[in-house]
XYZ file of C-alpha atoms in Angstrom:
250
model
C 131.605 138.673 138.682
C 135.114 137.414 137.859
C 135.483 134.732 135.224
C 135.319 131.218 136.717
C 138.633 129.460 137.191
C 138.883 126.018 135.493
C 139.353 123.066 137.808
C 142.336 121.879 135.793
C 144.435 122.693 132.765
C 142.824 119.899 130.769
C 139.348 121.169 131.568
C 140.231 124.656 130.359
C 140.925 123.109 126.930
C 137.600 121.269 126.780
C 135.064 123.331 124.890
C 131.457 122.656 125.958
C 129.302 120.954 123.371
C 126.837 123.862 123.400
C 127.292 127.561 124.129
C 123.677 128.358 125.104
C 121.165 125.835 126.415
C 117.695 125.545 127.888
C 117.295 123.386 131.013
C 113.734 122.165 131.550
C 112.858 120.482 134.824
C 109.536 119.554 136.370
C 108.202 121.111 139.524
C 108.156 117.630 141.040
C 111.959 117.571 140.726
C 112.086 120.184 143.500
C 110.052 118.099 145.967
C 112.815 115.696 146.926
C 111.269 113.040 149.155
C 108.357 115.280 150.045
C 104.948 114.686 148.553
C 104.289 118.358 147.953
C 106.029 121.727 147.801
C 109.729 122.569 147.888
C 112.560 120.604 149.484
C 115.337 123.207 150.051
C 118.259 120.712 149.958
C 117.007 119.423 146.603
C 116.674 122.951 145.229
C 120.220 123.664 146.400
C 121.538 120.456 144.805
C 120.011 121.339 141.438
C 121.362 124.869 141.740
C 124.837 123.396 142.267
C 124.413 121.372 139.042
C 123.547 124.583 137.199
C 126.519 126.328 138.802
C 128.873 123.616 137.510
C 127.681 124.229 133.931
C 127.752 127.994 134.390
C 131.426 127.700 135.345
C 132.102 126.223 131.897
C 130.995 129.534 130.391
C 127.706 128.141 129.060
C 124.772 130.546 128.850
C 121.796 128.984 130.644
C 118.034 129.426 130.349
C 115.672 127.532 132.634
C 111.988 126.636 132.703
C 110.605 124.939 135.811
C 107.169 123.347 135.999
C 104.707 123.948 138.817
C 103.357 120.465 139.480
C 104.813 120.325 142.978
C 102.427 123.125 143.971
C 99.516 123.063 141.529
C 98.863 121.394 138.188
C 96.236 123.091 136.072
C 95.121 119.968 134.226
C 94.469 118.129 137.491
C 92.541 121.095 138.840
C 90.424 121.107 135.709
C 89.782 117.377 136.064
C 88.434 118.016 139.557
C 85.841 120.465 138.288
C 87.738 123.757 138.231
C 87.374 125.882 135.124
C 90.371 125.033 132.919
C 91.580 128.559 132.202
C 91.556 129.496 135.888
C 93.335 126.259 136.805
C 96.028 126.868 134.193
C 96.669 130.399 135.452
C 97.054 129.008 138.968
C 99.612 126.549 137.590
C 101.495 129.431 135.965
C 101.690 131.221 139.308
C 103.151 128.045 140.828
C 105.975 128.170 138.274
C 106.821 131.694 139.442
C 107.154 130.470 143.031
C 109.521 127.706 141.916
C 111.527 130.143 139.795
C 111.987 132.480 142.756
C 113.160 129.564 144.919
C 115.718 128.556 142.289
C 116.832 132.159 141.862
C 117.483 132.394 145.596
C 119.526 129.168 145.560
C 121.583 130.250 142.534
C 122.297 133.701 143.913
C 123.436 132.120 147.178
C 126.110 130.465 144.998
C 127.109 133.823 143.533
C 125.359 133.401 140.155
C 123.508 136.447 138.847
C 119.991 135.300 137.978
C 116.872 136.881 136.498
C 113.327 135.572 136.840
C 111.401 136.592 133.731
C 107.645 136.120 133.823
C 105.208 135.854 130.932
C 102.588 137.266 133.328
C 103.431 140.756 134.546
C 104.239 140.964 138.244
C 106.872 143.661 138.287
C 107.486 143.570 142.029
C 108.897 140.031 141.909
C 109.968 139.340 138.310
C 110.900 141.060 135.078
C 108.367 141.076 132.237
C 109.345 139.000 129.231
C 111.105 141.164 126.646
C 113.089 139.018 124.241
C 115.947 141.430 123.523
C 116.425 142.161 127.221
C 116.516 138.451 128.021
C 119.111 137.852 125.303
C 121.237 140.621 126.789
C 121.051 138.983 130.233
C 122.348 135.761 128.704
C 125.174 137.569 126.939
C 126.172 138.946 130.360
C 126.278 135.348 131.664
C 123.201 135.719 133.837
C 120.979 132.685 134.260
C 117.473 133.441 132.955
C 114.581 131.538 134.543
C 111.451 131.869 132.422
C 108.319 131.627 134.555
C 104.591 131.864 133.951
C 104.620 129.407 131.072
C 103.776 131.067 127.756
C 101.365 133.389 129.553
C 98.448 131.533 127.989
C 96.218 128.715 129.273
C 96.138 125.335 127.511
C 99.927 125.328 126.987
C 102.296 123.306 129.148
C 105.682 124.336 130.504
C 107.187 121.892 127.973
C 105.820 124.124 125.234
C 107.068 127.202 127.107
C 110.561 125.681 127.234
C 110.493 124.900 123.509
C 109.225 128.391 122.692
C 111.727 130.281 124.855
C 114.597 128.068 123.689
C 113.746 128.958 120.101
C 113.393 132.666 120.863
C 116.687 132.728 122.767
C 118.478 130.854 119.954
C 119.486 128.046 122.312
C 121.529 125.280 120.745
C 119.807 122.460 122.660
C 117.140 121.724 125.237
C 118.207 119.647 128.233
C 115.346 117.860 129.959
C 116.167 116.645 133.444
C 114.269 113.490 134.385
C 114.411 110.797 137.059
C 115.804 108.335 134.505
C 118.922 108.599 132.346
C 117.218 108.899 128.979
C 114.270 107.696 126.928
C 113.225 104.055 127.218
C 110.815 101.963 125.189
C 108.929 101.229 128.442
C 109.111 102.298 132.074
C 112.516 101.112 133.423
C 111.183 101.342 136.974
C 108.676 98.580 136.306
C 110.309 96.731 133.432
C 113.933 95.623 134.002
C 114.105 94.693 130.296
C 113.325 98.238 129.142
C 115.681 99.426 126.412
C 117.232 102.885 126.468
C 117.697 104.787 123.223
C 121.031 106.508 122.637
C 119.471 108.509 119.816
C 115.951 108.744 118.473
C 114.081 111.049 116.096
C 111.196 113.322 116.998
C 108.957 111.452 114.581
C 109.780 108.154 116.317
C 108.978 109.717 119.702
C 105.572 110.812 118.408
C 104.897 107.562 116.572
C 105.732 105.442 119.625
C 103.875 107.810 121.986
C 106.872 107.931 124.350
C 105.560 111.027 126.174
C 108.910 112.762 126.554
C 107.256 116.143 125.996
C 103.758 117.025 124.924
C 103.074 116.902 121.189
C 102.991 120.699 120.733
C 106.432 121.069 122.316
C 107.880 118.242 120.237
C 106.481 119.725 117.020
C 107.915 123.170 117.813
C 111.319 121.766 118.733
C 111.406 119.486 115.688
C 110.402 122.283 113.307
C 113.238 124.432 114.657
C 115.641 121.481 114.281
C 116.775 121.789 117.884
C 118.278 118.733 119.603
C 116.679 117.538 122.841
C 118.897 115.896 125.464
C 117.074 113.743 128.038
C 119.193 112.885 131.079
C 118.957 112.069 134.768
C 118.836 115.082 137.032
C 119.581 112.755 139.951
C 123.021 111.829 138.583
C 125.610 114.108 140.238
C 127.502 116.054 137.597
C 125.335 114.672 134.819
C 124.387 118.042 133.322
C 128.001 119.212 133.259
C 129.271 115.849 132.029
C 127.083 115.824 128.926
C 128.313 119.263 127.929
C 131.842 117.865 128.130
C 131.004 114.813 126.022
C 130.484 112.369 128.879
C 127.635 110.609 130.650
C 124.520 108.657 129.718
C 121.588 110.288 127.957
C 119.274 110.125 124.967
C 119.597 112.620 122.139
C 116.469 113.407 120.135
C 117.034 114.852 116.666
C 115.073 115.552 113.505
């Protein structure tokens, strides 16, 4: 593919804040206004956000949850054996990854779905050095199948793959523009943090990511950027030093 053309001369002089990032989004983010499954216009909108960052020359990894199709923990709570339920959830993440791959490739972005569970007909197996090479060739890598193990969430998978890929930050797309001390949807007085430490997140039980993911990210001293995926241009804006978000650091 030819190198992307900057929108303006000033933009060509703006170096992105990070050269390689992990974007973690929930499966529910792909539902749009639906109560279940995939909403194609929403998938396409998120793909366009990724395209805008890709055009800056940023190398992009992605992990997408599977909660819009099946959530292992909920299945376990309803009487299903936990390991089986978690594997079903992992398969749901592969379906979401394939949907995002289709949307990105429709925009002309070379994309690879890389699964922790072997299914060679639809996705590449996870081989770290091969995945790194894809990123160096400016291909978007979507890591599916979680870690390949039950009892681990896709948050942990995102933290693990980001560390293995030597990402410079994890971007977590939410429905709110950062981390608040309480739910801003129910409390108009909720206060947003511009910056916060991982230890403060754990101590205040803010539930940004699960504790295992936070510990892994903290131990690797990787910043976590929490932003609104519903804000048009928000992902791109943060990489250019703009926008509203919360930055979590050690």
